[in-house]
PDB file of C-alpha atoms in Angstrom:
ATOM      1  CA  UNK A  69       7.932  -0.137 -25.875  1.00 44.00           C
ATOM      2  CA  UNK A  70       6.176  -2.902 -23.943  1.00 41.00           C
ATOM      3  CA  UNK A  71       7.243  -1.357 -20.580  1.00 45.00           C
ATOM      4  CA  UNK A  72       5.929   2.082 -21.638  1.00 40.00           C
ATOM      5  CA  UNK A  73       2.608   0.554 -22.663  1.00 37.00           C
ATOM      6  CA  UNK A  74       2.374  -1.349 -19.376  1.00 39.00           C
ATOM      7  CA  UNK A  75       3.140   1.819 -17.385  1.00 39.00           C
ATOM      8  CA  UNK A  76       0.535   3.762 -19.398  1.00 37.00           C
ATOM      9  CA  UNK A  77      -2.087   1.082 -18.793  1.00 37.00           C
ATOM     10  CA  UNK A  78      -1.267   0.896 -15.076  1.00 41.00           C
ATOM     11  CA  UNK A  79      -1.294   4.694 -14.750  1.00 40.00           C
ATOM     12  CA  UNK A  80      -4.707   4.808 -16.429  1.00 35.00           C
ATOM     13  CA  UNK A  81      -5.920   2.038 -14.143  1.00 40.00           C
ATOM     14  CA  UNK A  82      -4.682   3.990 -11.125  1.00 40.00           C
ATOM     15  CA  UNK A  83      -6.475   7.103 -12.338  1.00 38.00           C
ATOM     16  CA  UNK A  84      -9.761   5.206 -12.439  1.00 37.00           C
ATOM     17  CA  UNK A  85      -8.943   3.279  -9.254  1.00 40.00           C
ATOM     18  CA  UNK A  86      -7.831   6.114  -6.998  1.00 40.00           C
ATOM     19  CA  UNK A  87      -9.032   9.238  -8.761  1.00 41.00           C
ATOM     20  CA  UNK A  88     -12.248  10.620  -7.414  1.00 35.00           C
ATOM     21  CA  UNK A  89     -12.952   8.601  -4.272  1.00 41.00           C
ATOM     22  CA  UNK A  90      -9.565   8.742  -2.587  1.00 46.00           C
ATOM     23  CA  UNK A  91      -8.467  11.306  -0.031  1.00 46.00           C
ATOM     24  CA  UNK A  92      -5.014  10.730  -1.503  1.00 51.00           C
ATOM     25  CA  UNK A  93      -5.881  11.756  -5.065  1.00 58.00           C
ATOM     26  CA  UNK A  94      -3.037  13.934  -6.364  1.00 72.00           C
ATOM     27  CA  UNK A  95      -1.412  13.795  -2.920  1.00 84.00           C
ATOM     28  CA  UNK A  96       2.272  13.134  -2.213  1.00 88.00           C
ATOM     29  CA  UNK A  97       1.456   9.537  -1.201  1.00 90.00           C
ATOM     30  CA  UNK A  98      -0.681   8.911  -4.285  1.00 91.00           C
ATOM     31  CA  UNK A  99       2.083  10.289  -6.482  1.00 91.00           C
ATOM     32  CA  UNK A 100       4.630   7.929  -4.898  1.00 93.00           C
ATOM     33  CA  UNK A 101       2.353   4.916  -5.328  1.00 96.00           C
ATOM     34  CA  UNK A 102       1.459   5.934  -8.896  1.00 95.00           C
ATOM     35  CA  UNK A 103       5.140   6.044  -9.857  1.00 95.00           C
ATOM     36  CA  UNK A 104       5.706   2.567  -8.450  1.00 97.00           C
ATOM     37  CA  UNK A 105       2.767   0.700 -10.012  1.00 97.00           C
ATOM     38  CA  UNK A 106       4.076  -2.143 -12.127  1.00 97.00           C
ATOM     39  CA  UNK A 107       7.436  -2.330 -10.326  1.00 98.00           C
ATOM     40  CA  UNK A 108       8.536  -5.961 -10.268  1.00 98.00           C
ATOM     41  CA  UNK A 109       8.508  -8.089  -7.122  1.00 98.00           C
ATOM     42  CA  UNK A 110      11.912  -8.834  -5.648  1.00 98.00           C
ATOM     43  CA  UNK A 111      12.328 -10.797  -2.410  1.00 97.00           C
ATOM     44  CA  UNK A 112      14.072  -8.464   0.055  1.00 97.00           C
ATOM     45  CA  UNK A 113      13.724  -5.573  -2.406  1.00 98.00           C
ATOM     46  CA  UNK A 114      13.217  -2.046  -1.126  1.00 97.00           C
ATOM     47  CA  UNK A 115      13.991   0.145  -4.138  1.00 97.00           C
ATOM     48  CA  UNK A 116      12.139   1.039  -7.340  1.00 97.00           C
ATOM     49  CA  UNK A 117      14.161  -1.643  -9.122  1.00 97.00           C
ATOM     50  CA  UNK A 118      12.142  -4.247  -7.172  1.00 98.00           C
ATOM     51  CA  UNK A 119      10.096  -4.539  -3.974  1.00 98.00           C
ATOM     52  CA  UNK A 120       8.828  -7.150  -1.610  1.00 98.00           C
ATOM     53  CA  UNK A 121       5.683  -6.156   0.300  1.00 98.00           C
ATOM     54  CA  UNK A 122       7.341  -4.585   3.338  1.00 98.00           C
ATOM     55  CA  UNK A 123      10.066  -3.025   1.193  1.00 98.00           C
ATOM     56  CA  UNK A 124       7.306  -1.287  -0.778  1.00 98.00           C
ATOM     57  CA  UNK A 125       5.583   0.127   2.322  1.00 98.00           C
ATOM     58  CA  UNK A 126       8.955   1.038   3.845  1.00 98.00           C
ATOM     59  CA  UNK A 127       9.988   2.908   0.683  1.00 98.00           C
ATOM     60  CA  UNK A 128       6.700   4.833   0.274  1.00 97.00           C
ATOM     61  CA  UNK A 129       6.661   5.910   3.916  1.00 96.00           C
ATOM     62  CA  UNK A 130      10.358   6.908   3.744  1.00 96.00           C
ATOM     63  CA  UNK A 131       9.492   9.276   0.885  1.00 94.00           C
ATOM     64  CA  UNK A 132       7.064  10.913   3.332  1.00 92.00           C
ATOM     65  CA  UNK A 133       9.667  11.138   6.100  1.00 92.00           C
ATOM     66  CA  UNK A 134       8.510   8.118   8.130  1.00 95.00           C
ATOM     67  CA  UNK A 135      10.790   5.208   8.972  1.00 96.00           C
ATOM     68  CA  UNK A 136       9.416   1.654   8.916  1.00 97.00           C
ATOM     69  CA  UNK A 137      11.332  -1.594   9.465  1.00 96.00           C
ATOM     70  CA  UNK A 138      11.716  -3.995   6.547  1.00 95.00           C
ATOM     71  CA  UNK A 139       9.510  -6.832   7.761  1.00 97.00           C
ATOM     72  CA  UNK A 140       5.712  -7.029   7.752  1.00 97.00           C
ATOM     73  CA  UNK A 141       5.550  -8.539  11.251  1.00 97.00           C
ATOM     74  CA  UNK A 142       7.692  -5.704  12.623  1.00 97.00           C
ATOM     75  CA  UNK A 143       5.532  -3.120  10.855  1.00 98.00           C
ATOM     76  CA  UNK A 144       2.486  -4.718  12.485  1.00 98.00           C
ATOM     77  CA  UNK A 145       4.013  -3.919  15.887  1.00 97.00           C
ATOM     78  CA  UNK A 146       3.999  -0.185  15.097  1.00 96.00           C
ATOM     79  CA  UNK A 147       1.258   2.425  15.250  1.00 96.00           C
ATOM     80  CA  UNK A 148      -2.215   1.960  16.647  1.00 97.00           C
ATOM     81  CA  UNK A 149      -4.807  -0.611  15.671  1.00 98.00           C
ATOM     82  CA  UNK A 150      -7.620   0.569  13.405  1.00 97.00           C
ATOM     83  CA  UNK A 151     -10.871  -1.245  12.733  1.00 97.00           C
ATOM     84  CA  UNK A 152     -11.617  -2.025   9.130  1.00 95.00           C
ATOM     85  CA  UNK A 153     -14.578   0.373   9.088  1.00 95.00           C
ATOM     86  CA  UNK A 154     -12.325   3.200  10.356  1.00 96.00           C
ATOM     87  CA  UNK A 155      -9.549   2.781   7.769  1.00 97.00           C
ATOM     88  CA  UNK A 156      -8.265   5.928   6.106  1.00 95.00           C
ATOM     89  CA  UNK A 157      -5.832   6.235   3.220  1.00 94.00           C
ATOM     90  CA  UNK A 158      -2.268   5.651   4.371  1.00 95.00           C
ATOM     91  CA  UNK A 159      -3.134   3.030   6.993  1.00 97.00           C
ATOM     92  CA  UNK A 160      -1.252  -0.249   6.698  1.00 98.00           C
ATOM     93  CA  UNK A 161      -3.282  -3.420   6.110  1.00 98.00           C
ATOM     94  CA  UNK A 162      -1.892  -6.817   7.125  1.00 98.00           C
ATOM     95  CA  UNK A 163      -2.513 -10.371   5.971  1.00 98.00           C
ATOM     96  CA  UNK A 164      -1.593 -13.930   6.876  1.00 98.00           C
ATOM     97  CA  UNK A 165      -0.748 -15.410   3.478  1.00 96.00           C
ATOM     98  CA  UNK A 166       1.619 -18.103   4.745  1.00 94.00           C
ATOM     99  CA  UNK A 167      -0.430 -19.670   7.525  1.00 92.00           C
ATOM    100  CA  UNK A 168       2.222 -18.581  10.037  1.00 92.00           C
ATOM    101  CA  UNK A 169       1.102 -15.114  11.175  1.00 95.00           C
ATOM    102  CA  UNK A 170       1.650 -11.714   9.579  1.00 97.00           C
ATOM    103  CA  UNK A 171       3.294 -12.291   6.204  1.00 97.00           C
ATOM    104  CA  UNK A 172       1.997  -9.544   3.892  1.00 98.00           C
ATOM    105  CA  UNK A 173       1.379  -5.795   4.132  1.00 98.00           C
ATOM    106  CA  UNK A 174      -0.067  -3.093   1.900  1.00 98.00           C
ATOM    107  CA  UNK A 175      -1.126   0.556   2.040  1.00 98.00           C
ATOM    108  CA  UNK A 176      -4.834   1.348   2.201  1.00 97.00           C
ATOM    109  CA  UNK A 177      -5.719   3.934  -0.469  1.00 95.00           C
ATOM    110  CA  UNK A 178      -9.454   4.368   0.120  1.00 94.00           C
ATOM    111  CA  UNK A 179     -12.628   2.933  -1.394  1.00 95.00           C
ATOM    112  CA  UNK A 180     -11.801  -0.525   0.032  1.00 97.00           C
ATOM    113  CA  UNK A 181      -8.560  -0.703  -2.035  1.00 97.00           C
ATOM    114  CA  UNK A 182      -4.933  -1.152  -1.111  1.00 98.00           C
ATOM    115  CA  UNK A 183      -1.598  -0.927  -2.935  1.00 98.00           C
ATOM    116  CA  UNK A 184       0.995  -3.635  -2.349  1.00 98.00           C
ATOM    117  CA  UNK A 185       3.813  -5.605  -3.904  1.00 98.00           C
ATOM    118  CA  UNK A 186       2.389  -8.955  -4.937  1.00 97.00           C
ATOM    119  CA  UNK A 187       4.893 -11.782  -5.304  1.00 95.00           C
ATOM    120  CA  UNK A 188       3.268 -12.763  -8.608  1.00 96.00           C
ATOM    121  CA  UNK A 189       2.407  -9.345 -10.108  1.00 97.00           C
ATOM    122  CA  UNK A 190       4.653  -6.725  -8.504  1.00 98.00           C
ATOM    123  CA  UNK A 191       3.187  -3.421  -7.274  1.00 98.00           C
ATOM    124  CA  UNK A 192      -0.574  -3.485  -7.871  1.00 98.00           C
ATOM    125  CA  UNK A 193      -3.884  -2.393  -6.384  1.00 97.00           C
ATOM    126  CA  UNK A 194      -6.458  -4.857  -5.056  1.00 98.00           C
ATOM    127  CA  UNK A 195      -9.700  -4.718  -3.082  1.00 98.00           C
ATOM    128  CA  UNK A 196      -9.832  -5.838   0.533  1.00 98.00           C
ATOM    129  CA  UNK A 197     -13.100  -7.605  -0.336  1.00 97.00           C
ATOM    130  CA  UNK A 198     -11.498  -9.949  -2.896  1.00 98.00           C
ATOM    131  CA  UNK A 199     -11.855 -13.479  -1.505  1.00 98.00           C
ATOM    132  CA  UNK A 200      -8.105 -14.127  -1.276  1.00 97.00           C
ATOM    133  CA  UNK A 201      -7.424 -10.994   0.780  1.00 98.00           C
ATOM    134  CA  UNK A 202     -10.692 -10.997   2.747  1.00 97.00           C
ATOM    135  CA  UNK A 203      -9.942 -14.518   4.016  1.00 97.00           C
ATOM    136  CA  UNK A 204      -6.377 -13.610   4.997  1.00 98.00           C
ATOM    137  CA  UNK A 205      -6.918 -10.124   6.456  1.00 98.00           C
ATOM    138  CA  UNK A 206      -5.507  -9.875   9.994  1.00 97.00           C
ATOM    139  CA  UNK A 207      -5.763  -6.199  10.890  1.00 97.00           C
ATOM    140  CA  UNK A 208      -4.726  -2.636  10.206  1.00 98.00           C
ATOM    141  CA  UNK A 209      -2.437  -0.085  11.805  1.00 98.00           C
ATOM    142  CA  UNK A 210      -2.344   3.687  11.668  1.00 97.00           C
ATOM    143  CA  UNK A 211       1.259   4.803  11.418  1.00 95.00           C
ATOM    144  CA  UNK A 212       0.737   8.471  10.545  1.00 91.00           C
ATOM    145  CA  UNK A 213      -0.447  10.958  13.146  1.00 86.00           C
ATOM    146  CA  UNK A 214      -3.052  13.494  12.010  1.00 85.00           C
ATOM    147  CA  UNK A 215      -0.487  16.156  11.039  1.00 85.00           C
ATOM    148  CA  UNK A 216       1.562  13.700   8.942  1.00 83.00           C
ATOM    149  CA  UNK A 217      -1.642  12.338   7.381  1.00 85.00           C
ATOM    150  CA  UNK A 218      -2.733  15.841   6.338  1.00 83.00           C
ATOM    151  CA  UNK A 219       0.717  16.413   4.817  1.00 82.00           C
ATOM    152  CA  UNK A 220       0.699  13.049   2.975  1.00 79.00           C
ATOM    153  CA  UNK A 221      -2.892  13.532   1.798  1.00 74.00           C
ATOM    154  CA  UNK A 222      -2.202  17.085   0.693  1.00 70.00           C
ATOM    155  CA  UNK A 223      -4.837  18.423   3.077  1.00 58.00           C
ATOM    156  CA  UNK A 224      -4.663  21.445   5.329  1.00 47.00           C
ATOM    157  CA  UNK A 225      -6.519  22.055   8.563  1.00 45.00           C
TER     158      UNK A 225
END
């Protein structure tokens, strides 16, 4: 019962978090992320039974037909750099949480928010402007080309 209540609360939170302002609202990517909210953190995890940060991004992108390596530093080597002001939903956002380079990754979902697997809270949504993340933000990468983005966002040209 507790898990169902937690999932209901997280789903409601996602509705208010992503709902109206996100290009991903009701999109294939949003649906994947919505299903995974609340999933526990598991070091090395890359399945819905538990995720680490890069396992989470790897899994979500795999559901969209895109292959990512299972390591945040390796994911940072992919795609093209994007400035923070040019972020669009589906871009990867990277952080230095360890003091030793890229050590955390999440998926930008719009409205200055990103979904990620937090080591203390599992799969959650946070704002890039929160002090902890703002101070540790390193950069962003665009992995999806325009056609894949339109497919993931549920948009058509």
